XYZ file of C-alpha atoms in Angstrom:
636
model
C 161.600 134.591 94.003
C 161.128 133.386 90.405
C 163.274 130.225 90.564
C 161.423 128.634 93.479
C 158.054 130.313 94.045
C 156.760 127.361 96.053
C 159.405 127.897 98.745
C 158.489 131.461 99.697
C 156.228 130.400 102.558
C 158.991 128.315 104.096
C 161.916 130.753 103.973
C 162.357 132.373 107.381
C 164.655 135.184 106.183
C 162.418 136.433 103.331
C 161.381 140.110 103.479
C 158.998 142.356 101.553
C 160.272 144.669 98.795
C 158.577 146.541 96.008
C 157.480 144.892 92.795
C 160.516 146.015 90.803
C 163.148 144.585 93.127
C 164.635 141.250 92.088
C 165.623 139.099 95.042
C 167.288 135.693 94.793
C 167.697 133.537 97.887
C 170.266 130.749 98.021
C 170.437 128.087 100.696
C 173.765 126.912 102.152
C 173.383 123.697 100.163
C 173.274 125.608 96.880
C 176.474 127.398 97.903
C 178.129 124.033 98.531
C 177.056 122.776 95.142
C 178.611 125.805 93.451
C 181.892 124.990 95.211
C 181.872 121.471 93.787
C 181.007 119.703 97.047
C 178.776 116.610 97.112
C 175.262 117.362 95.970
C 172.674 116.811 98.672
C 168.953 116.901 98.225
C 167.038 119.574 100.118
C 163.299 119.096 99.992
C 160.446 121.203 101.287
C 157.142 119.379 101.399
C 153.935 121.239 100.711
C 151.779 120.827 103.803
C 148.606 122.131 102.220
C 145.867 119.783 101.218
C 147.467 116.728 102.758
C 144.220 115.028 103.735
C 143.989 111.438 102.650
C 147.655 111.107 101.685
C 147.965 107.911 103.715
C 145.849 106.201 101.078
C 148.920 106.333 98.818
C 150.812 103.980 101.147
C 149.229 100.621 101.810
C 149.984 98.039 104.469
C 151.858 100.308 106.913
C 149.055 101.765 109.023
C 150.609 100.772 112.368
C 154.105 102.006 111.476
C 152.648 105.199 109.997
C 150.765 106.006 113.198
C 153.815 105.368 115.412
C 156.225 107.425 113.299
C 153.816 110.312 112.829
C 153.200 110.504 116.587
C 156.956 110.623 117.178
C 157.401 113.440 114.643
C 154.549 115.535 116.002
C 155.498 115.046 119.662
C 159.173 115.777 118.980
C 158.885 118.769 116.656
C 155.772 120.600 117.820
C 156.683 122.924 120.673
C 154.951 122.396 123.970
C 153.715 118.897 123.197
C 155.950 117.100 125.692
C 157.531 119.949 127.668
C 154.357 120.483 129.686
C 154.656 116.881 130.915
C 158.352 117.176 131.700
C 159.299 114.702 128.973
C 162.169 114.980 126.521
C 161.397 114.608 122.815
C 162.958 111.930 120.643
C 166.139 112.848 118.784
C 166.266 110.073 116.233
C 164.430 107.076 114.804
C 165.913 104.065 113.015
C 163.776 102.337 110.377
C 165.070 98.893 109.482
C 163.765 96.031 107.421
C 164.287 94.182 104.126
C 164.731 96.199 100.914
C 161.554 97.318 99.204
C 159.290 97.412 102.267
C 158.606 101.168 102.055
C 160.973 102.726 104.602
C 161.802 105.784 102.478
C 158.200 106.281 101.344
C 156.988 106.061 104.942
C 159.432 108.733 106.127
C 158.506 111.120 103.299
C 154.785 110.664 103.832
C 154.963 111.171 107.606
C 157.007 114.364 107.176
C 154.516 115.594 104.596
C 151.494 114.889 106.771
C 153.123 116.327 109.902
C 153.853 119.574 108.050
C 157.611 119.690 108.686
C 160.468 120.460 106.310
C 162.144 117.403 104.856
C 165.892 117.058 104.202
C 166.989 113.870 102.453
C 170.535 112.488 102.473
C 171.467 109.387 100.500
C 174.297 107.596 102.271
C 176.423 106.488 99.294
C 176.056 109.835 97.490
C 177.498 111.876 100.353
C 180.814 110.029 100.322
C 183.518 112.010 98.499
C 187.018 111.055 97.433
C 188.477 114.279 98.821
C 189.366 114.434 102.488
C 187.028 116.507 104.622
C 184.340 117.145 101.996
C 182.027 114.364 103.159
C 182.072 115.612 106.744
C 181.584 119.212 105.583
C 178.598 118.247 103.450
C 177.004 116.365 106.340
C 177.509 119.371 108.617
C 175.865 121.601 106.008
C 172.740 119.438 105.948
C 172.270 119.677 109.711
C 172.939 123.448 109.656
C 170.307 123.981 106.962
C 167.815 121.773 108.786
C 168.344 123.677 112.046
C 167.600 126.980 110.315
C 164.437 125.550 108.717
C 163.073 124.039 111.944
C 160.793 122.283 112.520
C 162.552 119.924 110.135
C 163.397 116.290 109.659
C 166.712 114.936 108.338
C 166.278 111.589 106.615
C 169.443 109.512 106.104
C 168.916 106.654 103.677
C 171.280 103.652 103.652
C 172.795 104.602 107.015
C 175.081 101.558 106.988
C 177.008 103.098 104.060
C 178.210 106.106 106.088
C 178.111 104.752 109.648
C 179.446 101.176 109.658
C 180.545 99.532 112.867
C 184.020 100.758 113.824
C 184.951 97.452 115.404
C 185.171 95.960 111.918
C 188.286 98.037 111.274
C 186.866 99.921 108.316
C 188.439 102.670 106.260
C 189.581 105.945 107.749
C 186.837 107.825 105.880
C 184.124 105.639 107.429
C 185.513 106.209 110.902
C 185.587 109.978 110.358
C 181.995 109.923 109.069
C 180.854 107.970 112.118
C 182.577 110.413 114.459
C 181.031 113.391 112.640
C 177.545 111.887 112.777
C 177.900 111.101 116.481
C 178.930 114.695 117.212
C 176.024 116.059 115.178
C 173.533 113.818 116.967
C 174.890 114.873 120.357
C 174.751 118.517 119.296
C 171.022 118.432 118.633
C 169.234 120.258 121.406
C 165.933 118.934 122.652
C 164.366 122.280 121.771
C 165.894 122.692 118.301
C 162.875 121.232 116.527
C 165.088 118.800 114.598
C 164.517 115.073 114.204
C 166.823 112.549 112.508
C 165.323 109.493 110.833
C 167.655 106.866 109.377
C 166.846 103.820 107.274
C 168.813 100.656 106.628
C 168.313 97.013 105.738
C 171.432 95.985 107.687
C 170.888 97.147 111.283
C 173.600 94.836 112.627
C 176.217 96.602 110.469
C 175.601 100.054 112.006
C 177.882 101.546 114.645
C 176.360 100.486 118.009
C 177.061 103.909 119.528
C 174.418 105.390 117.223
C 171.716 103.093 118.572
C 171.953 104.121 122.211
C 169.360 106.410 123.883
C 169.984 110.068 123.143
C 170.823 109.440 119.494
C 168.598 107.016 117.613
C 166.188 106.605 120.529
C 163.498 104.616 118.771
C 163.651 101.719 116.334
C 160.789 100.686 114.072
C 160.986 97.414 112.180
C 159.253 97.299 108.815
C 159.100 93.637 107.923
C 157.718 91.598 105.078
C 153.980 92.367 104.742
C 151.318 89.910 105.810
C 148.563 88.756 103.407
C 146.271 91.538 104.684
C 149.014 94.124 104.147
C 149.742 92.747 100.673
C 146.056 93.123 99.886
C 146.149 96.793 100.943
C 149.285 97.401 98.864
C 147.712 95.791 95.807
C 144.640 97.984 96.164
C 146.875 101.074 96.127
C 148.835 99.852 93.097
C 145.758 98.768 91.145
C 144.224 102.190 91.671
C 146.737 103.558 89.161
C 146.041 101.063 86.363
C 143.116 99.844 84.290
C 142.186 96.320 85.327
C 139.252 93.930 85.448
C 140.067 92.177 88.738
C 137.364 91.516 91.276
C 137.942 91.922 95.002
C 138.073 88.152 95.408
C 140.786 87.893 92.758
C 142.846 90.602 94.468
C 142.599 88.666 97.736
C 143.697 85.522 95.913
C 146.751 87.331 94.542
C 147.631 88.666 97.987
C 147.349 85.234 99.595
C 149.555 83.611 96.950
C 152.315 86.249 96.928
C 154.311 84.713 99.789
C 157.344 86.785 100.737
C 156.520 89.685 98.399
C 157.318 93.182 99.669
C 155.881 96.410 98.309
C 158.544 96.746 95.614
C 157.949 93.150 94.503
C 154.201 93.754 94.239
C 154.880 96.878 92.165
C 157.104 94.779 89.891
C 154.328 92.172 89.680
C 151.796 94.787 88.561
C 154.270 96.165 86.044
C 154.972 92.707 84.627
C 151.232 91.959 84.405
C 150.741 95.174 82.434
C 153.573 94.140 80.102
C 151.967 90.722 79.605
C 148.707 92.437 78.673
C 150.557 94.778 76.328
C 152.376 91.909 74.611
C 149.045 90.202 74.050
C 147.662 93.401 72.576
C 150.695 93.838 70.310
C 150.358 90.262 69.049
C 146.702 90.900 68.352
C 147.511 94.095 66.455
C 150.203 92.319 64.483
C 147.760 89.608 63.462
C 145.263 92.276 62.498
C 147.857 94.166 60.451
C 148.734 91.007 58.559
C 145.121 90.607 57.467
C 144.259 94.272 56.966
C 142.841 95.397 53.688
C 141.823 98.854 54.765
C 143.097 101.013 57.638
C 142.742 99.490 61.092
C 139.975 97.015 60.295
C 139.983 93.233 60.217
C 138.135 91.546 57.354
C 136.291 88.377 58.321
C 135.824 85.365 56.125
C 132.305 85.215 54.907
C 129.974 88.164 54.597
C 128.143 90.403 57.056
C 125.433 92.554 55.589
C 124.501 95.799 57.208
C 125.403 96.596 60.803
C 125.861 93.649 63.112
C 124.260 94.070 66.527
C 126.570 93.428 69.457
C 125.942 90.589 71.872
C 127.535 88.809 74.814
C 127.532 85.324 73.362
C 129.959 82.627 74.452
C 131.261 82.436 70.881
C 132.431 86.022 71.163
C 134.316 85.485 74.396
C 135.889 82.334 72.986
C 136.966 84.129 69.838
C 138.529 87.058 71.683
C 139.834 85.191 74.689
C 143.390 85.985 75.683
C 144.736 82.635 74.497
C 143.159 83.041 71.083
C 144.373 86.605 70.712
C 147.953 85.501 71.265
C 147.717 82.923 68.496
C 145.417 84.771 66.158
C 145.668 83.621 62.593
C 145.358 85.878 59.594
C 141.717 84.986 59.116
C 138.669 85.027 61.373
C 135.272 83.445 61.263
C 132.252 85.653 60.953
C 130.872 85.632 64.476
C 128.909 88.178 66.484
C 131.324 90.279 68.527
C 130.681 91.957 71.859
C 131.502 95.596 72.368
C 132.813 94.793 75.854
C 135.183 91.884 75.908
C 135.775 90.353 79.298
C 139.566 90.304 79.080
C 139.906 94.044 78.543
C 139.834 94.419 74.778
C 137.016 96.576 73.457
C 135.947 96.052 69.866
C 132.939 97.082 67.832
C 131.588 95.551 64.665
C 130.665 97.614 61.637
C 129.738 95.592 58.579
C 132.567 93.176 57.886
C 135.113 95.045 59.999
C 136.178 94.947 63.603
C 137.431 98.338 64.779
C 139.608 98.208 67.879
C 139.106 100.852 70.526
C 142.092 102.079 72.535
C 141.075 100.647 75.906
C 143.215 97.983 77.595
C 142.531 96.317 80.914
C 144.863 94.026 82.804
C 143.144 90.732 83.576
C 143.637 88.158 86.304
C 145.256 85.803 83.784
C 147.951 88.427 83.179
C 148.804 88.462 86.878
C 148.924 84.666 86.955
C 151.455 84.653 84.121
C 153.448 87.503 85.646
C 153.560 85.641 88.978
C 155.601 82.913 87.297
C 158.277 85.465 86.287
C 158.519 87.673 89.389
C 160.211 86.237 92.467
C 160.404 87.755 95.947
C 163.512 89.922 96.161
C 164.477 88.435 99.524
C 164.550 84.939 97.994
C 166.898 85.773 95.128
C 169.950 85.216 97.320
C 168.746 81.773 98.394
C 168.763 78.526 96.445
C 165.051 78.436 95.756
C 163.410 75.402 94.260
C 159.932 75.426 92.812
C 158.859 71.766 92.926
C 156.398 70.575 90.325
C 155.508 67.374 92.134
C 151.905 66.497 92.912
C 150.521 63.986 95.345
C 149.559 61.804 92.366
C 153.262 61.524 91.475
C 154.014 59.756 94.760
C 152.846 56.169 94.937
C 151.566 54.789 98.240
C 152.599 56.174 101.660
C 149.057 57.358 102.453
C 149.676 57.669 106.189
C 152.830 59.738 105.673
C 151.002 61.977 103.189
C 148.223 62.572 105.706
C 150.699 63.501 108.454
C 152.553 65.906 106.141
C 149.329 67.595 105.056
C 148.351 68.160 108.689
C 151.730 69.758 109.412
C 152.086 71.935 106.299
C 148.786 72.412 104.455
C 146.334 72.622 107.338
C 147.969 75.651 109.044
C 147.548 77.617 105.804
C 144.044 76.476 104.889
C 142.510 76.302 108.381
C 144.153 79.095 110.376
C 140.892 80.054 112.069
C 140.375 76.507 113.328
C 143.789 76.464 115.017
C 143.065 79.835 116.650
C 139.681 78.699 117.950
C 141.126 75.548 119.465
C 144.057 77.468 120.938
C 146.846 75.227 119.668
C 149.690 75.550 117.235
C 150.426 73.242 114.311
C 153.517 71.013 114.169
C 156.595 72.989 113.144
C 159.026 70.142 112.497
C 158.785 66.791 110.722
C 161.565 64.199 110.466
C 161.187 61.443 107.884
C 163.461 58.441 108.279
C 163.703 55.109 106.537
C 165.734 53.088 104.025
C 167.203 54.859 100.977
C 164.989 55.177 97.925
C 161.632 55.239 99.744
C 160.493 58.658 98.402
C 161.374 60.833 101.411
C 162.692 63.690 99.262
C 159.837 63.273 96.787
C 157.286 63.572 99.595
C 158.862 66.822 100.813
C 158.745 68.290 97.314
C 155.135 67.231 96.880
C 153.911 68.798 100.130
C 155.638 72.110 99.318
C 154.237 72.126 95.787
C 150.688 71.295 96.872
C 150.701 73.923 99.618
C 152.156 76.584 97.289
C 154.826 77.664 99.790
C 158.339 78.981 99.319
C 160.594 75.936 99.375
C 164.213 76.151 100.575
C 166.065 72.898 99.964
C 169.401 72.376 101.721
C 171.651 69.351 101.884
C 173.240 68.986 105.305
C 176.944 69.196 104.341
C 176.349 72.296 102.169
C 176.238 74.572 105.224
C 179.747 73.728 106.412
C 182.543 76.181 105.668
C 186.284 76.142 106.294
C 186.125 79.645 107.778
C 185.469 79.983 111.501
C 181.937 81.198 112.204
C 180.718 80.989 108.606
C 178.867 77.691 109.111
C 176.840 79.060 112.024
C 176.217 82.243 110.061
C 174.871 80.181 107.148
C 172.367 78.472 109.471
C 171.224 81.818 110.911
C 170.899 83.326 107.446
C 168.869 80.363 106.202
C 166.285 80.660 108.977
C 166.221 84.464 108.698
C 165.361 84.170 105.002
C 162.679 81.609 105.762
C 161.110 83.871 108.411
C 161.245 86.859 106.060
C 159.474 84.875 103.333
C 156.974 83.023 105.500
C 154.993 80.895 105.038
C 157.856 78.719 103.874
C 159.295 75.221 104.143
C 162.942 74.427 104.915
C 163.915 70.942 103.781
C 167.121 69.394 105.140
C 168.108 66.399 103.042
C 170.598 64.019 104.665
C 170.335 65.900 107.957
C 172.523 63.275 109.641
C 175.472 64.997 107.958
C 174.590 68.251 109.738
C 172.988 67.309 113.069
C 175.652 64.962 114.392
C 175.849 63.857 118.012
C 177.824 66.395 120.029
C 180.776 65.688 122.289
C 182.635 63.213 120.092
C 185.656 65.474 119.694
C 188.073 65.119 122.585
C 190.139 68.223 121.798
C 187.460 70.869 122.247
C 184.327 72.006 120.463
C 184.288 71.066 116.781
C 182.646 72.899 113.894
C 179.888 70.271 113.811
C 179.133 70.899 117.493
C 178.816 74.649 116.946
C 176.576 74.164 113.915
C 174.416 71.728 115.861
C 174.069 74.215 118.721
C 173.078 76.967 116.306
C 170.509 74.675 114.683
C 168.960 73.907 118.078
C 168.714 77.619 118.857
C 166.990 78.340 115.551
C 164.542 75.460 115.927
C 163.501 76.263 119.489
C 165.229 79.416 120.687
C 164.546 83.087 121.160
C 163.481 83.541 117.540
C 159.880 82.515 117.094
C 159.248 80.379 114.029
C 155.974 81.707 112.680
C 154.717 79.957 109.532
C 158.091 78.278 109.007
C 157.969 74.485 108.816
C 161.144 72.404 108.934
C 161.144 69.026 107.188
C 164.184 66.758 107.377
C 165.026 63.399 105.852
C 167.600 60.798 106.835
C 168.310 57.091 106.589
C 170.532 57.158 109.706
C 168.373 58.414 112.602
C 170.823 56.855 115.077
C 173.467 59.399 113.994
C 171.306 62.435 114.876
C 171.757 64.257 118.183
C 168.917 63.238 120.573
C 168.304 66.882 121.524
C 167.029 67.484 118.007
C 164.372 64.785 118.259
C 162.453 66.099 121.249
C 158.964 67.690 120.870
C 159.094 71.372 120.036
C 161.820 70.875 117.472
C 160.781 67.862 115.439
C 157.241 67.231 116.629
C 156.605 64.327 114.287
C 158.892 61.424 113.459
C 157.560 59.603 110.385
C 158.870 56.242 109.257
C 158.915 55.952 105.460
C 159.441 52.266 104.761
C 159.482 50.090 101.652
C 156.154 49.994 99.780
C 153.707 47.152 100.205
C 152.095 45.312 97.290
C 149.368 47.912 96.704
C 151.883 50.756 96.906
C 154.134 48.966 94.408
C 151.216 48.710 91.985
C 150.676 52.456 92.299
C 154.373 53.159 91.747
C 154.484 50.954 88.642
C 151.383 52.709 87.288
C 152.999 56.125 87.810
C 156.252 55.191 86.049
C 154.585 53.363 83.163
C 151.759 55.816 82.456
C 153.798 57.715 79.840
C 155.525 54.647 78.379
C 153.852 52.499 75.690
C 153.486 48.953 77.020
C 152.323 45.744 75.361
C 151.660 42.656 77.500
C 152.564 44.085 80.904
C 150.658 42.955 84.014
C 151.249 45.514 86.775
C 149.673 43.281 89.414
C 152.110 40.473 88.630
C 155.032 42.915 88.715
C 153.991 44.109 92.169
C 154.011 40.513 93.441
C 157.477 39.852 92.037
C 159.067 43.020 93.468
C 158.613 42.332 97.166
C 161.304 44.179 99.131
C 162.017 46.698 96.371
C 161.841 50.410 97.077
C 160.370 53.124 94.890
C 163.818 53.914 93.492
C 164.293 50.244 92.548
C 160.961 50.176 90.716
C 161.883 53.368 88.873
C 165.155 51.738 87.795
C 163.316 48.621 86.573
C 161.064 50.733 84.346
C 163.967 52.762 82.933
C 166.073 49.709 82.172
C 163.094 48.002 80.534
C 162.606 51.048 78.313
C 166.289 50.953 77.308
C 166.004 47.233 76.568
C 163.017 47.911 74.303
C 165.051 50.530 72.428
C 167.897 48.045 71.907
C 165.555 45.408 70.479
C 163.683 47.604 68.039
C 164.541 51.159 67.071
C 161.403 51.740 65.030
C 158.679 50.318 67.254
C 159.508 50.999 70.889
C 157.095 49.044 73.101
C 157.950 47.658 76.537
C 157.123 43.971 76.741
C 156.764 41.605 79.637
C 160.083 39.931 78.773
C 162.122 43.148 79.009
C 160.518 44.070 82.313
C 161.078 40.584 83.741
C 164.755 40.521 82.695
C 165.469 43.881 84.345
C 163.425 42.883 87.363
C 165.756 39.902 87.784
C 168.862 42.110 87.536
C 167.525 44.665 90.023
C 166.500 41.892 92.422
C 170.043 40.506 92.344
C 171.390 44.003 93.033
C 169.010 44.534 95.962
C 169.454 41.214 97.742
C 173.075 40.261 97.082
C 175.030 43.551 97.184
């Protein structure tokens, strides 16, 4: 059996011949491939030496234990028959892309010691009539002969979509074939079907009934503890200098990241480290006089002893290496640099050793480039607003921090007390009083995924699409928790129901869907909803009860002290001459934060008009624009 010596132990029909006889064994799948039918992957897993294989898959210990128990109890003879129980025929794995569904199925089959047959949904579809069904039949025939075996169907929604959607004839034939094959599996055949999909609602419902895909296992977005386990597995394969505390910090900050996203993060961090190394080498090459050495300015006599001085770490820090000039100062150099570069000093030369280590700074830079895959379909804003950028409103800031920041920083305290944090905050008040700015600041300070939606954006002219948009928004927020959903101008979305006399309007249906998402069957875990409006009287009263919007915060016009803070914020980057902020605060009574911002901008434009060369805001320009804004506020 020269072409596949590792399969000899698994072939049931193999027989002994003398040493001179040449025997070639072909599976039914190989025969199909020779006839030009769709190529399917037949895999036999080596069951020897499988101890400790679970260490290659992090964050899925619970799902691994459940699936492995199902495989062993279903495929090992006598496990359930003695109890009078029927084994499971099929299992459906569903969850977002990149969570490890395929890897989990392969690993469980490997550890259970069963043969593994893999079918990729889109690859099995053929343009010729009947070939797709024939290829699917061939997979099940081969698996039955190699029992105990497991058939894994990836992307099940591609070959078994719901027939009620009126799909193509090929899809309907594939669904019928798969249903017949599932019904044809005997409980004693030693065959188990495992399917994976990230769209469970798009699968034919007949497949999900008992007797076909009996069990369903959801593999969701990993928690911080699971992300930590995944990072440990990924970092095991690369050279790095991260401490355990730094790995925990990365796991806590990677909100919404799945296993594939964390792998992309590690890959990007390695590329950042490599770019730094290449820049360093390029700088060295520019200043080389001999081979791979760097000549320092000055003179070093003899052999320089290595040391761990601060000067060395400053010289070879990652920031300096990226902007290395063509000349260096003669400084003692350590043989073990903290950021992963190893160098040694010999005379006047620094000889670089080929050892690179990815540092925590590399991961911090890579984190800015890699986004969670589940959030790429959503309008995601990354606010860069700090609490210092919002003048005044101390009481509102405190209430927002309790609702958003405290649940993330003091989870243990909430568990000990036995209460849950507020899950909804409604800010209302006159226009221009920093409601939107406050929402951006709290999301930025807490470091959460921020989904900003304007109320009217969710409406669609197609029936059912508006409600679907609301469901999709909350589903994305739950998948990427902890997160913040911010509804700006929510009065355009949450209108009072029952105003239409000719039946239920689109606004009524959207409002009903919003109420269900806020306080319905779906539990909002680590998802905070913040809304802003200047027309609270237009909002449906059902939305304002506790449990939906727990806190109603009035954001009014700033007082004198708040106006001083707002003026200081807007004028801190503008050169000013004879400006008295205290006097300005007294003169702007009744103005909002937006009005004060306009005063400062108009004063800056007035200064530009007066003098193009020396742009300095004076008291006169501020006072003139203050007068114009005051007229606008009080008379229009």
